mmCIF file of C-alpha atoms in Angstrom:
data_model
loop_
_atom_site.group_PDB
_atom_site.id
_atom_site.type_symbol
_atom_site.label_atom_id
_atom_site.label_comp_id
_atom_site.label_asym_id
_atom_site.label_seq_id
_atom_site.Cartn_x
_atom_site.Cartn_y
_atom_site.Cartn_z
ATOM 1 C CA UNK A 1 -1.886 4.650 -12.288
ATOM 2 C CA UNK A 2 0.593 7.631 -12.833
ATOM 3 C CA UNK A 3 3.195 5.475 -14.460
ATOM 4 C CA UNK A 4 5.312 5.746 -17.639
ATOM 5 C CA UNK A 5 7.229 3.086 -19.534
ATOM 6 C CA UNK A 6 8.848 0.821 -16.934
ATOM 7 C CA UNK A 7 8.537 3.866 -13.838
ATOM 8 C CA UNK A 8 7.797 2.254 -10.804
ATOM 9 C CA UNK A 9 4.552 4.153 -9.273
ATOM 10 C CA UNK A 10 6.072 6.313 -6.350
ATOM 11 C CA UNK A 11 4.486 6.081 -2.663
ATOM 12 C CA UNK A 12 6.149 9.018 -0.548
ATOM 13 C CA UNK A 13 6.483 8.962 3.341
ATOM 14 C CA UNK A 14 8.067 10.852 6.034
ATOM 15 C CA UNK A 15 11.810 10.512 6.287
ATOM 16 C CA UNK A 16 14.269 9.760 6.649
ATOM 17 C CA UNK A 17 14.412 6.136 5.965
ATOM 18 C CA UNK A 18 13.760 3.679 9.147
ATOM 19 C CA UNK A 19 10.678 6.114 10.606
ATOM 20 C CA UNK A 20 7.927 4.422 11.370
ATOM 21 C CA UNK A 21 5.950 5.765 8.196
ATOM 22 C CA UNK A 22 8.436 3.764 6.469
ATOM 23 C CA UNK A 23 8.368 0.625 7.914
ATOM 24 C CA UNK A 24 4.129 0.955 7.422
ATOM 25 C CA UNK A 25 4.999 1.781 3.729
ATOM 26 C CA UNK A 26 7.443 -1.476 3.527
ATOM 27 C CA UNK A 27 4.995 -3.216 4.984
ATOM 28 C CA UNK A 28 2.068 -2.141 2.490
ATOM 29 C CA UNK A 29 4.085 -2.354 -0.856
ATOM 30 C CA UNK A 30 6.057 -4.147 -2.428
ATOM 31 C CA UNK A 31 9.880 -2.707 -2.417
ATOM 32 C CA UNK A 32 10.234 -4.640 -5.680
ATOM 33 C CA UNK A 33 7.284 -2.985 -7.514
ATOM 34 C CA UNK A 34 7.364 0.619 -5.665
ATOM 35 C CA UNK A 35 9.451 2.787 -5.213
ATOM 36 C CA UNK A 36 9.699 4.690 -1.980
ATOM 37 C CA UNK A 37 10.859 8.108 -1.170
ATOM 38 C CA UNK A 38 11.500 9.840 1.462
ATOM 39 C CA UNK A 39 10.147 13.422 2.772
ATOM 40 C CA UNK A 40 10.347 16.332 5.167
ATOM 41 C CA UNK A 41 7.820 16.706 6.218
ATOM 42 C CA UNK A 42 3.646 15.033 6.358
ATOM 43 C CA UNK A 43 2.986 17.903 4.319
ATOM 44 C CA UNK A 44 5.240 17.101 2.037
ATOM 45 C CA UNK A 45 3.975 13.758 1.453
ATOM 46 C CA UNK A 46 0.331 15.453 0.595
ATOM 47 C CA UNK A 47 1.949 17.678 -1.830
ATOM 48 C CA UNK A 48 3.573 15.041 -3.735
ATOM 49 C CA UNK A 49 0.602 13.418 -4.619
ATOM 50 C CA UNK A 50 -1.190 16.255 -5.174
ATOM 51 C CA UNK A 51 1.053 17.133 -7.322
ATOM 52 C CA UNK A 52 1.295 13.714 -9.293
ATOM 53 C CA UNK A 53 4.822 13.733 -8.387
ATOM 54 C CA UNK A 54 3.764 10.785 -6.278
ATOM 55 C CA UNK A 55 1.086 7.907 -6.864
ATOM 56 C CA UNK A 56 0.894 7.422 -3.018
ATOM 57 C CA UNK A 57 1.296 8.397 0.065
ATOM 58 C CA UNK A 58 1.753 6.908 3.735
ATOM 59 C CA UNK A 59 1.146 8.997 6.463
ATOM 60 C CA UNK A 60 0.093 8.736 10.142
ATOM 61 C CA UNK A 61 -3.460 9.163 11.424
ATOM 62 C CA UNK A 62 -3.903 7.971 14.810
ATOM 63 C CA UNK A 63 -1.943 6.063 17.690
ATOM 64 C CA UNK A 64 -3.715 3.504 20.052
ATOM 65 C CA UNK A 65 -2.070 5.354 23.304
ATOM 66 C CA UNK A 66 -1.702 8.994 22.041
ATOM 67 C CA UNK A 67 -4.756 9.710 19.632
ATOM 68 C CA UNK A 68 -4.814 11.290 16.459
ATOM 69 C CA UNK A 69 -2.136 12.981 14.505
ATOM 70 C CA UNK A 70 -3.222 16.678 14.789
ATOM 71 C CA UNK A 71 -1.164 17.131 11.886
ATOM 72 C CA UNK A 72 -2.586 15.282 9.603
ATOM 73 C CA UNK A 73 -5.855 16.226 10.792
ATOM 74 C CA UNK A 74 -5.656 19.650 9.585
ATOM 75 C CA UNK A 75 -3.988 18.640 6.059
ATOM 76 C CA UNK A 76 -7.070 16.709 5.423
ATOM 77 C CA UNK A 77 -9.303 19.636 6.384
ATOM 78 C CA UNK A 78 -7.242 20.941 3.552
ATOM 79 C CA UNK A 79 -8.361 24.954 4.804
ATOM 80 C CA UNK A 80 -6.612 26.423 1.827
ATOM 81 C CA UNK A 81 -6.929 24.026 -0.643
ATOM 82 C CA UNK A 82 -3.933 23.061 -1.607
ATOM 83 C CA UNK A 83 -4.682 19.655 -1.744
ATOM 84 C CA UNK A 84 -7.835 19.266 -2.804
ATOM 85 C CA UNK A 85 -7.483 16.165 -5.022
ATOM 86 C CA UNK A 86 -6.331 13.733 -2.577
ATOM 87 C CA UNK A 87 -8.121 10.768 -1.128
ATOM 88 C CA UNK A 88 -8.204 7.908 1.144
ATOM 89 C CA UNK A 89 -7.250 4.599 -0.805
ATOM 90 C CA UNK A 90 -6.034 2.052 1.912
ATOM 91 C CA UNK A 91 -4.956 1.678 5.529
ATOM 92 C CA UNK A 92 -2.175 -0.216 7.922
ATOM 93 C CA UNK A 93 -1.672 -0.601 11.370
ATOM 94 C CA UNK A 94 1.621 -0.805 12.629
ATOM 95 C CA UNK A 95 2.769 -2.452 16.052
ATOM 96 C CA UNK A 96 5.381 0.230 17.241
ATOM 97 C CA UNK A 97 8.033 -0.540 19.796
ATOM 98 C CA UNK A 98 10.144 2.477 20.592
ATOM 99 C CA UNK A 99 13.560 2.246 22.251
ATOM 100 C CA UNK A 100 15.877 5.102 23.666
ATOM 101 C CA UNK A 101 18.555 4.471 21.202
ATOM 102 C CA UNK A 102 22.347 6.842 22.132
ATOM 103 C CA UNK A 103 26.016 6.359 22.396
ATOM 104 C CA UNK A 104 26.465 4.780 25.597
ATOM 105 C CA UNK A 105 28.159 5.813 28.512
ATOM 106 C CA UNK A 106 32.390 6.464 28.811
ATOM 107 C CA UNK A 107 32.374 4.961 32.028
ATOM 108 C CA UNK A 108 32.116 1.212 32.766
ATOM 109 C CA UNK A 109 28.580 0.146 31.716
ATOM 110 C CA UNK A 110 26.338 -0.471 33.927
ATOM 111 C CA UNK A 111 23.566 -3.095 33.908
ATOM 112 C CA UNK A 112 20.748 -1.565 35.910
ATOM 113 C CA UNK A 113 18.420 -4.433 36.226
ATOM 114 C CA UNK A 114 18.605 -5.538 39.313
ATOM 115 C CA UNK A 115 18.108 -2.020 40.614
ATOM 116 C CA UNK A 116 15.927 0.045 37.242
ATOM 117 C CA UNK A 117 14.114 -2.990 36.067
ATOM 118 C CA UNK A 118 11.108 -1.937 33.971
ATOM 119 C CA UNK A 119 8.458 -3.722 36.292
ATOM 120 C CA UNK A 120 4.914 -3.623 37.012
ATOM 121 C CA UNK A 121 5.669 -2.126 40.490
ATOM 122 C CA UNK A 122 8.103 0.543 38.768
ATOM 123 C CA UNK A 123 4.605 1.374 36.339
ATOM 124 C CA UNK A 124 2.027 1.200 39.369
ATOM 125 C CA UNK A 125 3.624 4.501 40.482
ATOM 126 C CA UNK A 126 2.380 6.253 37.391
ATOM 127 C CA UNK A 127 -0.074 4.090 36.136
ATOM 128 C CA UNK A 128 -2.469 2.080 38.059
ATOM 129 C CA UNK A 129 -3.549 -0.626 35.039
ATOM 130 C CA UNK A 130 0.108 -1.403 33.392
ATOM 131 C CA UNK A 131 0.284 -3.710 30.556
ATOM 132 C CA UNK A 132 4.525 -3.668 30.814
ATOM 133 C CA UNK A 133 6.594 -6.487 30.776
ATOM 134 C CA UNK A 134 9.809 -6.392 32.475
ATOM 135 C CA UNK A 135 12.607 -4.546 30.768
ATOM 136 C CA UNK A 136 16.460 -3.699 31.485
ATOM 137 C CA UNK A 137 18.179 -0.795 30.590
ATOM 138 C CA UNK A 138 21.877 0.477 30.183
ATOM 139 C CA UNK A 139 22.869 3.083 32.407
ATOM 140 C CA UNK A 140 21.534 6.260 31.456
ATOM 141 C CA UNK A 141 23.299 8.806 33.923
ATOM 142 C CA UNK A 142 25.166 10.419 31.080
ATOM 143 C CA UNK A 143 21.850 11.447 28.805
ATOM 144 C CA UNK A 144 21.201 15.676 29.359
ATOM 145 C CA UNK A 145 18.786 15.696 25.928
ATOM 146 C CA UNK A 146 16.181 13.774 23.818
ATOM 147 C CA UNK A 147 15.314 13.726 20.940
ATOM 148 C CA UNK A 148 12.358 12.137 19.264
ATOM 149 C CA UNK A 149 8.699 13.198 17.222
ATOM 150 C CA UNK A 150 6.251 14.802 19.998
ATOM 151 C CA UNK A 151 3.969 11.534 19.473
ATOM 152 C CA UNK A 152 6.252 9.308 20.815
ATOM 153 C CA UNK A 153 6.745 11.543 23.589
ATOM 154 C CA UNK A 154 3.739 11.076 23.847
ATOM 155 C CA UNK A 155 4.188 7.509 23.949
ATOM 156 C CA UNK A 156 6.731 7.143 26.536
ATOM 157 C CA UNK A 157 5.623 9.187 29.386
ATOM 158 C CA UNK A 158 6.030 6.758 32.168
ATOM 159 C CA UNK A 159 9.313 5.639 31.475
ATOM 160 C CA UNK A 160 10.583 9.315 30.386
ATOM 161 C CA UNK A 161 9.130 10.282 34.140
ATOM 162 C CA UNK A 162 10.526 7.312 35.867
ATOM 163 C CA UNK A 163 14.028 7.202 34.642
ATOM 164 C CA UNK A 164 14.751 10.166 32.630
ATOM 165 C CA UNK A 165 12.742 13.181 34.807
ATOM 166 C CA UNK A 166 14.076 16.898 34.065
ATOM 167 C CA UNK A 167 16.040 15.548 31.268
ATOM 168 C CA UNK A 168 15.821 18.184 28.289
ATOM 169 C CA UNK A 169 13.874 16.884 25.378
ATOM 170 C CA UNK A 170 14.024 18.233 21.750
ATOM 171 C CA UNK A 171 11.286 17.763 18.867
ATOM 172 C CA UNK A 172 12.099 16.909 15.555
ATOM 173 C CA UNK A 173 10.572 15.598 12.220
ATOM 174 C CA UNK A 174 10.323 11.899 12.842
ATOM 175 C CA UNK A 175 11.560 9.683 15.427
ATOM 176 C CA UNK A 176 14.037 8.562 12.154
ATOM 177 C CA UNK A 177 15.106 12.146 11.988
ATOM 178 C CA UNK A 178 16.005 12.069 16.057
ATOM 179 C CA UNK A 179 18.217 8.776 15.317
ATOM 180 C CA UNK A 180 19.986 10.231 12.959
ATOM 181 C CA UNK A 181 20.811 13.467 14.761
ATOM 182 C CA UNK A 182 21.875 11.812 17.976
ATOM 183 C CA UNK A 183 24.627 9.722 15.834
ATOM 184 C CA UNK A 184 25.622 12.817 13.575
ATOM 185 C CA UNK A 185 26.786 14.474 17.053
ATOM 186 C CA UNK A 186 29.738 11.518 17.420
ATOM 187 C CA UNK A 187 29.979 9.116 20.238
ATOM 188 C CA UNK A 188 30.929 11.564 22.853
ATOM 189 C CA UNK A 189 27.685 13.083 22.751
ATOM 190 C CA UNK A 190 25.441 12.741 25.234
ATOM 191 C CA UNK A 191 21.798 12.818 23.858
ATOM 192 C CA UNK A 192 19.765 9.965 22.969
ATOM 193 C CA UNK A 193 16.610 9.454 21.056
ATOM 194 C CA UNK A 194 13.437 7.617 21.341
ATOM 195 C CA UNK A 195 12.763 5.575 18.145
ATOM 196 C CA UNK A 196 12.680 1.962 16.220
ATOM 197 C CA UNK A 197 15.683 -0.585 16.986
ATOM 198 C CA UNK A 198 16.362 -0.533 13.028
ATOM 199 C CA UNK A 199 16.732 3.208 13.346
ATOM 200 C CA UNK A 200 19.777 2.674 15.946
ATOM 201 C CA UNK A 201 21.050 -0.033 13.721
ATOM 202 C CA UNK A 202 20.975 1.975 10.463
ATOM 203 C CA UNK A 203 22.597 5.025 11.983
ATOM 204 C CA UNK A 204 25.029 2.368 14.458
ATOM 205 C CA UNK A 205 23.632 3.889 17.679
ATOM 206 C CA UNK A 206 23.383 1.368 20.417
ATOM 207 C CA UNK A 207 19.846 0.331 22.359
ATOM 208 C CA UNK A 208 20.253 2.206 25.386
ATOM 209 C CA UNK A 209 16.043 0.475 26.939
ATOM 210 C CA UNK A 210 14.147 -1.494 24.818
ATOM 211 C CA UNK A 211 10.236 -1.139 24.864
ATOM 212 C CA UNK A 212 9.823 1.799 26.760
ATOM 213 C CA UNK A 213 6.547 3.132 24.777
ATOM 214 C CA UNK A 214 3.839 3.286 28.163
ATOM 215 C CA UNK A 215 1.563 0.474 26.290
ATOM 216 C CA UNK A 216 2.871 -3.499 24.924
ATOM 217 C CA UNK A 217 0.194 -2.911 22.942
ATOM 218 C CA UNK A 218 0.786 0.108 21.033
ATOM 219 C CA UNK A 219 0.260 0.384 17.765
ATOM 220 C CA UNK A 220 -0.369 3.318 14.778
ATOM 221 C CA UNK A 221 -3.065 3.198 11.760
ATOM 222 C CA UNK A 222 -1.452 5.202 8.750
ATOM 223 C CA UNK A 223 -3.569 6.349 5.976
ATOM 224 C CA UNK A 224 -2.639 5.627 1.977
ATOM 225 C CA UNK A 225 -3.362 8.037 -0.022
ATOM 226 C CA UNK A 226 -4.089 8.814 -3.850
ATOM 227 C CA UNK A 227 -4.390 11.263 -6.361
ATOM 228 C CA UNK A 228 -8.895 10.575 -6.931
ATOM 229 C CA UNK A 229 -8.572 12.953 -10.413
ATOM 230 C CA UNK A 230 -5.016 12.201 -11.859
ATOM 231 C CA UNK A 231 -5.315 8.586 -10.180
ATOM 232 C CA UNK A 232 -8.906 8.021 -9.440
ATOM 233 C CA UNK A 233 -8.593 3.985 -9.869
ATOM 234 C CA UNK A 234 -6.071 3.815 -7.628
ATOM 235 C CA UNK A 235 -6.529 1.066 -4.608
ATOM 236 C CA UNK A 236 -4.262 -0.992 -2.677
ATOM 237 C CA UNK A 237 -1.790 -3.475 -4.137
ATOM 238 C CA UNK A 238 -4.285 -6.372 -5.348
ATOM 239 C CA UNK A 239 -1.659 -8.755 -4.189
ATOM 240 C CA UNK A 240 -1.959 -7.438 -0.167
ATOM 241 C CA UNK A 241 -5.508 -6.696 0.344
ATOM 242 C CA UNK A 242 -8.259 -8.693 1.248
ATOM 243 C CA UNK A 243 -11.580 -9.511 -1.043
ATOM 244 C CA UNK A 244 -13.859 -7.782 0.241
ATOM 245 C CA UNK A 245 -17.602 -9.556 -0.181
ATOM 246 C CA UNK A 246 -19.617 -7.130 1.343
ATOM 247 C CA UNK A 247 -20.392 -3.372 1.671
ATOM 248 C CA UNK A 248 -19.270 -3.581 5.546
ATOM 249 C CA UNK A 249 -15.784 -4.561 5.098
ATOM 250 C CA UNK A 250 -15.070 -0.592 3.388
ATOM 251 C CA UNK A 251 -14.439 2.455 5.561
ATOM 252 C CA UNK A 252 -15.207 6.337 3.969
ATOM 253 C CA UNK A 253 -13.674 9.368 5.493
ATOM 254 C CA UNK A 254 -15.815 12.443 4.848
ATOM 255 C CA UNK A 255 -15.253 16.018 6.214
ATOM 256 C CA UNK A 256 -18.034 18.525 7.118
ATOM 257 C CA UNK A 257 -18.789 22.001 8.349
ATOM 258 C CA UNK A 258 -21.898 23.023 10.572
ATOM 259 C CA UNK A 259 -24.204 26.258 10.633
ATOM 260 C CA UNK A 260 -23.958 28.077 13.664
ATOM 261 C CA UNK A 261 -27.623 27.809 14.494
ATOM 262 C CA UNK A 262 -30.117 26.102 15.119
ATOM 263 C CA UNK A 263 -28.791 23.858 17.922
ATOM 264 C CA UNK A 264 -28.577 20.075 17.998
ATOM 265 C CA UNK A 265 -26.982 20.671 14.017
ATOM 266 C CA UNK A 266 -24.124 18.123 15.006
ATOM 267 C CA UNK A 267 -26.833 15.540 16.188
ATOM 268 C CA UNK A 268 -28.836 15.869 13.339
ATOM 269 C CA UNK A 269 -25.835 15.506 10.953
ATOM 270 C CA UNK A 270 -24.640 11.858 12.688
ATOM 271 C CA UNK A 271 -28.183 10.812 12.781
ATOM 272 C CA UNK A 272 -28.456 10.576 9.027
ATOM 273 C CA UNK A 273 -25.765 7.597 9.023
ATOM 274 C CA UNK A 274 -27.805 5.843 11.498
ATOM 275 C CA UNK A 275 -31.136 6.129 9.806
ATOM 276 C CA UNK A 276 -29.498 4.233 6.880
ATOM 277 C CA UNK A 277 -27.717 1.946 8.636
ATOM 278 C CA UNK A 278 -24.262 2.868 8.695
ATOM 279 C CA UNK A 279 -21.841 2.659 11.494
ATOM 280 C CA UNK A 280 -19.502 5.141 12.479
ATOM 281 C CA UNK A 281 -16.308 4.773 13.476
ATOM 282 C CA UNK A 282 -14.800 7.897 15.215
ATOM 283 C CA UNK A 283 -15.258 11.562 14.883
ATOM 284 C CA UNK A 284 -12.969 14.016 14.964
ATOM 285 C CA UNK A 285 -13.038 17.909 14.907
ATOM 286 C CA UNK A 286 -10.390 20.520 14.046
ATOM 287 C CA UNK A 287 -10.999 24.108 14.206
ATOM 288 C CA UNK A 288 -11.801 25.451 10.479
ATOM 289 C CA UNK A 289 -10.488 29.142 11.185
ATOM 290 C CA UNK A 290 -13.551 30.853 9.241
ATOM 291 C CA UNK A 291 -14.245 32.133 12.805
ATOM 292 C CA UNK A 292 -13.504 31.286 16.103
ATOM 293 C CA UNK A 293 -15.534 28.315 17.576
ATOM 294 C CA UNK A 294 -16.466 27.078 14.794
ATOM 295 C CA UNK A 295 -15.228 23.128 13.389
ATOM 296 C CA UNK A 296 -14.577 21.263 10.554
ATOM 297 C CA UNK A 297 -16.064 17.109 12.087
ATOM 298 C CA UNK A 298 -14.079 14.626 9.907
ATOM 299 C CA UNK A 299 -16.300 10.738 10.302
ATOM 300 C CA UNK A 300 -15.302 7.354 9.911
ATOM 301 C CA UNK A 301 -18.271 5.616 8.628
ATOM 302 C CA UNK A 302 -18.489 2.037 7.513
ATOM 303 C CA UNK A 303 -19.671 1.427 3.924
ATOM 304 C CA UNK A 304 -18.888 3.223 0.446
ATOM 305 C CA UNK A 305 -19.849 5.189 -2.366
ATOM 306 C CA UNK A 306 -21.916 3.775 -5.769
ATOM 307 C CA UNK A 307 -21.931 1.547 -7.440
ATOM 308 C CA UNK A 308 -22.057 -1.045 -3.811
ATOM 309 C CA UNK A 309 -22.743 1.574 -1.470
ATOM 310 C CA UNK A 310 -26.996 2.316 -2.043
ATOM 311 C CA UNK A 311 -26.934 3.648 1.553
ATOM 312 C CA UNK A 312 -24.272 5.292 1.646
ATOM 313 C CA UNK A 313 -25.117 7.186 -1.330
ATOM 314 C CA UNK A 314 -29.096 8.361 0.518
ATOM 315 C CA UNK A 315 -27.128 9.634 3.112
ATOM 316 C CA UNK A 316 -24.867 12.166 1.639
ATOM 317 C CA UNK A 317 -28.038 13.289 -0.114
ATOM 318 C CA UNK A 318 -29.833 13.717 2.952
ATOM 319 C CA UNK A 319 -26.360 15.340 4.725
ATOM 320 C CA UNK A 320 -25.894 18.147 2.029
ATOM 321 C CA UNK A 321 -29.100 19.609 3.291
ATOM 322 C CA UNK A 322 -28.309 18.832 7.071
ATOM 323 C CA UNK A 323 -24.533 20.875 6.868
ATOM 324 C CA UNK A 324 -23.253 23.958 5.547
ATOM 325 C CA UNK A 325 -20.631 21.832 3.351
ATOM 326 C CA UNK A 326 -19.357 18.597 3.054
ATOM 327 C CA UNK A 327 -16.460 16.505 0.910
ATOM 328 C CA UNK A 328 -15.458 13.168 0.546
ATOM 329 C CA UNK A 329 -12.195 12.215 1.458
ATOM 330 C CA UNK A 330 -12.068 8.376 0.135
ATOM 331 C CA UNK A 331 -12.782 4.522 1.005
ATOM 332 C CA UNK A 332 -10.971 1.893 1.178
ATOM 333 C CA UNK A 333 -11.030 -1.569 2.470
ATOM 334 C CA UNK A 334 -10.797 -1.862 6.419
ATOM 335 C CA UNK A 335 -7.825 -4.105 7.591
ATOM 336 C CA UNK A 336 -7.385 -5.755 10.460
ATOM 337 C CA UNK A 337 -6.367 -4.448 13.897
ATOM 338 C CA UNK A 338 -2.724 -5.282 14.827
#
């Protein structure tokens, strides 16, 4: 571990503090062991451990209602190699309630649920299988702007649609980020943002609606990474993972590009896991710009590298001569769904 004298190893995440990438990193390490600082930007958090700057990063990879983090995506594709060091040591998932968090209103407040209550016959207009409880909300008349990360946008179309439709809405770097702008603008301002209650309470914005993300159930994986040459024995804090006591309980993340011809190249590449025996666990593609139509397929696959990993190991022999290029981007142990 990158570590000197009595340093505390570093873990960057995106800032500023109360996002959601810092609540994941709060809830992966200990505070008392680790320190935590904030960044920017996601890239920033790559660059700080590629760097060494960093032992670890947390950053965002996928949300159960909005997908991947595009992002993130293409900073693992890594298309200029900036950050070609970096791996995949751990994972988290996060249950993530967003609020609309503001100033309230000048004029008398207004409790709207007898008339705006967040119901399932409210979410049947725009969705025809909720999973909402009911909600109330303050009166939210006064809002003209929003602020909040495009995922959890994302996140909140039904009530955004319901409630707040034609409303102006402004990205910024981290639902954090949108908190903290809202309450830099005073209390006569009327914007609000969409992000965690302890965001509004850090920043001593009020909860304007509570659970207004379209899913109960919604919930984001982050990634941890690691330095694999300055930090290559790097995993997750002994003290919060589980013992793993069999090659199934890992997960690898490995990127490849295709040939153009023959056809059926993608097919051929994915069949190599399932010859050995390996599951996968999604697939994603980004575009790899070397010319247009042409992708860079990032795979989840269940299992790891050597010394365990036997299969895992045939396979990537028998996938260097089934791609035009290929890298491994880490394993780690697979943690339970929240």
């Amino acid at each position: 571990m990158n570590q000197t004298g009595d340093r505390k190893p570093k873990v960057a995440y995106l800032g500023p503090p109360a996002s959601y990438s810092h609540q994941a990193a709060l809830a992966y390490f200990n505070k008392q062991e680790y320190g935590l600082e904030a960044q920017k930007s996601i890239q920033d958090s790559f660059i700080s451990v590629q760097s060494s700057h960093s032992d670890f990063a947390v950053v965002p990879f996928e949300n159960s209602t909005y997908g991947t983090v595009a992002y993130t995506l293409d900073l693992l594709v890594d298309r200029e190699s900036r950050c070609v060091d970096l791996q995949v040591c751990g994972e988290i998932y996060l249950p993530v309630q967003h609020c609309l968090v503001g100033h309230p209103s000048k004029r008398r407040s207004a409790n709207l649920s007898q008339e705006h209550a967040w119901d399932d016959g409210d979410q049947m207009q725009v969705n025809c299988n909720p999973k909402r409880s009911s909600k109330t909300m303050k009166d939210l008349q006064h809002v003209s702007t929003i602020y909040s990360h495009p995922a959890a946008f994302g996140q909140c179309e039904h009530f955004l649609s319901l409630y707040l439709k034609g409303v102006a809405t402004q990205e910024v770097s981290s639902t954090s980020k949108a908190a903290e702008v809202v309450a830099e603008e005073g209390p006569s301002s009327r914007s609000a943002a969409i992000s965690s209650s302890l965001a509004a309470e850090i920043h001593g914005l009020k909860l304007l609606a509570e659970s207004i993300q379209d899913r109960d159930d919604n919930s984001t994986r982050f990634f941890i990474l690691k330095n694999g040459k300055s930090n290559p024995g790097a995993v997750a804090p002994p003290s919060r993972q589980p013992s793993p006591t069999h090659e199934d309980k890992w997960k690898s993340l490995i990127s490849f590009t295709l040939p153009q011809q023959p056809s059926g190249t993608l097919a051929d590449a994915l069949q190599v896991f399932k010859s050995h025996g390996l599951n996968l666990t999604s697939i994603n593609s980004r575009p790899s710009l070397e010319h247009t139509w042409h992708y860079v397929f990032l795979i989840e696959v269940q299992g790891k590298r050597e010394p365990e990993g036997a299969s895992m190991n045939q396979a990537l022999r028998e996938l260097e001569a089934k791609t035009k290029g290929w890298r491994w981007l880490g394993s780690w142990i697979e943690r339970a769904k929240q």
